[in-house]
Short mmCIF file of C-alpha atoms in Angstrom, two decimals:
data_model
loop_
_atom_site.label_atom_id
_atom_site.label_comp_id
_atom_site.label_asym_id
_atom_site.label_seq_id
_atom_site.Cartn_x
_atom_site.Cartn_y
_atom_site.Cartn_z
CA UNK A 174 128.23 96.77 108.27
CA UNK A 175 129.08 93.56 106.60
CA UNK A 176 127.06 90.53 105.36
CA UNK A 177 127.08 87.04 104.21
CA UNK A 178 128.36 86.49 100.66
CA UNK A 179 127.20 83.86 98.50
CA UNK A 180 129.73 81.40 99.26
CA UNK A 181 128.56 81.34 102.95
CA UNK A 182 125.32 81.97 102.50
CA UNK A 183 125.38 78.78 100.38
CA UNK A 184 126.83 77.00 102.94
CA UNK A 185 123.92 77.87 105.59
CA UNK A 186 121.67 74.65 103.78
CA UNK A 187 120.63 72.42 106.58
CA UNK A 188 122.34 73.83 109.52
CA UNK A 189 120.06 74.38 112.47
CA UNK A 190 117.83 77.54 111.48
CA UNK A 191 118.47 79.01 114.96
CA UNK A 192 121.97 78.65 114.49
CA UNK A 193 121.97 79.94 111.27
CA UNK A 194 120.00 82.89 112.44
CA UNK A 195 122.87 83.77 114.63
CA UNK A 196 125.21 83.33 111.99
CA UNK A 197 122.79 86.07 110.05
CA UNK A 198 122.73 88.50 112.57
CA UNK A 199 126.12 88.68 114.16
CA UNK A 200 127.80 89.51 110.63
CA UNK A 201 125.51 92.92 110.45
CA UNK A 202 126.75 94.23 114.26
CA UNK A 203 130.23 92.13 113.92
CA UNK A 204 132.28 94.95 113.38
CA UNK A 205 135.44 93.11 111.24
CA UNK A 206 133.87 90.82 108.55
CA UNK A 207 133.94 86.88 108.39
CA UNK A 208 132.70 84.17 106.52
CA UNK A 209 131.26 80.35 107.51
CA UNK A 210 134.32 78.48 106.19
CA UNK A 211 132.59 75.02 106.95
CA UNK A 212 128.69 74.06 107.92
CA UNK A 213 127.79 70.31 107.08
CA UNK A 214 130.01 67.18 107.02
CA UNK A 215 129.56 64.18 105.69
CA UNK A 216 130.38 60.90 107.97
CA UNK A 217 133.16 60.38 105.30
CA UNK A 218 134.72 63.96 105.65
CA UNK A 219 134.78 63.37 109.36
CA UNK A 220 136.75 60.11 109.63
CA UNK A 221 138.83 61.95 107.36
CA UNK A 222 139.42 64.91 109.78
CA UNK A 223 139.78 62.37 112.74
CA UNK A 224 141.99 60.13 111.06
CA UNK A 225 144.30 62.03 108.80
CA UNK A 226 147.55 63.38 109.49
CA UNK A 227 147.86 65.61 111.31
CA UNK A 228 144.60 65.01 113.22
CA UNK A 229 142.05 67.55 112.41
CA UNK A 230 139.22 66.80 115.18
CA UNK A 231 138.57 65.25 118.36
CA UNK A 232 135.40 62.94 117.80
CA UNK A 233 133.64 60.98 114.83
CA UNK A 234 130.47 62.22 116.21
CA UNK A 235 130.80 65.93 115.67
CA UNK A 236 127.94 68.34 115.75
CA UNK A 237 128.89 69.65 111.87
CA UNK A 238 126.80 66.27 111.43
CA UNK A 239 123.65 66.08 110.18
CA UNK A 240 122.03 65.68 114.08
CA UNK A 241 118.64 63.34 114.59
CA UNK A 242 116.76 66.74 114.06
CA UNK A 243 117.75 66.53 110.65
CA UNK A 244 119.90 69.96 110.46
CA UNK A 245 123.66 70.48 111.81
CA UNK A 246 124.67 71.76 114.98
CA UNK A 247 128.01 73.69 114.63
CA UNK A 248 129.49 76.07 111.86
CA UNK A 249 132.63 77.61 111.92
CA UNK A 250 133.24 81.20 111.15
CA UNK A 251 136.62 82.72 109.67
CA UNK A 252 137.26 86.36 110.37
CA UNK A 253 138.80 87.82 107.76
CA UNK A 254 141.01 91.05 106.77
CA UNK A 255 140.07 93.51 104.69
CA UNK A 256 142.07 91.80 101.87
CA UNK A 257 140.00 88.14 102.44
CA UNK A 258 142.87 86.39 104.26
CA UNK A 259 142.08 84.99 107.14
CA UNK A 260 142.57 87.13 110.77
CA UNK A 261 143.05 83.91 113.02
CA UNK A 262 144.02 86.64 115.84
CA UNK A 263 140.01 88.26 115.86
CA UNK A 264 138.53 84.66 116.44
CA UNK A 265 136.98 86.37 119.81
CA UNK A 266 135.32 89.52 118.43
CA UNK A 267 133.28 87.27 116.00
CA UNK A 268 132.47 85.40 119.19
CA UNK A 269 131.28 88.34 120.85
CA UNK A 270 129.09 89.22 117.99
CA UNK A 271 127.90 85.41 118.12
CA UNK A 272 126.86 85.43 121.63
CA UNK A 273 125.48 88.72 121.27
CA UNK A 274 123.17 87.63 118.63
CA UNK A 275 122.39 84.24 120.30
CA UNK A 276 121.22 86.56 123.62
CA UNK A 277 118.79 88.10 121.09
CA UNK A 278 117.26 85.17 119.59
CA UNK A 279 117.32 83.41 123.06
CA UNK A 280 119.46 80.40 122.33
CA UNK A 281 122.60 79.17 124.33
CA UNK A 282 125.98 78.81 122.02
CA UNK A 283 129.30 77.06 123.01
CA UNK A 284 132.40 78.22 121.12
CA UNK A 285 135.24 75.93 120.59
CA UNK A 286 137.71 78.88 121.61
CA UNK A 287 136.27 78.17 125.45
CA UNK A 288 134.71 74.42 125.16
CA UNK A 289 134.64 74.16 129.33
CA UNK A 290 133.02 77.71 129.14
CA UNK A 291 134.76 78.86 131.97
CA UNK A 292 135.26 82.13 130.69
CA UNK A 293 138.81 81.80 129.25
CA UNK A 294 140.66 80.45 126.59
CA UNK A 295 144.08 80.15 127.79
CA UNK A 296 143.22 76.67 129.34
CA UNK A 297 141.99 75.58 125.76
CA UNK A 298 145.35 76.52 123.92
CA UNK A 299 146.99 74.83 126.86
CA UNK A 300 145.13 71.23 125.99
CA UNK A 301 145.94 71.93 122.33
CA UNK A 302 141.54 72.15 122.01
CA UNK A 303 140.98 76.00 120.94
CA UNK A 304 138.92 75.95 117.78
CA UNK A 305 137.97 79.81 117.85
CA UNK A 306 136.03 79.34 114.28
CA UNK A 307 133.82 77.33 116.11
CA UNK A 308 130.48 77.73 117.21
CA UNK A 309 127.41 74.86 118.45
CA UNK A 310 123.89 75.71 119.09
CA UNK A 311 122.85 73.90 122.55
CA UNK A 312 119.91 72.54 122.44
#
């Protein structure tokens, strides 16, 4: 069983406590570790992301933003391998765990790795959209 370390849990600070609570319990079921690599972004950080080379996101109006609920919408979780690095590859059994935990709680998740939620992927890393870190509560 794994859990959050401080860096992520420090990171959990005004994302969406639903959201968050997903986060919480998918990491002790999830059975390869990971780690929230990004939570809350500034308007700044965004433009940058949009308008930096090479692009980094899609929209100026992401969900990583501080929402009119006051809390952010998305987070996106790293897997990682036992030595830390990153495990790009396992993006969908940290989804699994995500969805799995979301069921539980009762709230409805969209992951970037399958933004049309049709099931599949491959039509994502066709367009050039998969973003399998990522994860929005639906509210």
């Amino acid at each position: 069983m794994f859990f959050l370390g401080k860096t992520s849990l420090s990171r959990g600070y005004k994302v969406h406590p639903k959201l968050w609570a997903c986060v919480s319990l998918a990491i002790s079921f999830c059975p390869i570790d990971f780690t929230a690599s990004e939570t809350i972004r500034t308007a700044d950080r965004q433009r940058k992301l949009y308008y930096g080379t090479p692009k980094k996101t899609w929209t100026l109006n992401s969900k990583h933003m501080i929402q009119t609920d006051g809390y952010g919408h998305a987070v996106d979780l790293v897997p990682l391998k036992k030595d830390g690095s990153a495990d790009w590859d396992n993006c969908a059994i940290v989804k699994d765990a995500m969805f799995k935990a979301a069921e539980m709680i009762g709230v409805k998740l969209r992951w970037g790795g399958d933004w049309n939620q049709n099931g599949d992927s491959r039509d994502e890393h066709q367009r050039g959209s998969y973003d399998g870190p990522h994860f929005e509560i639906l509210l």
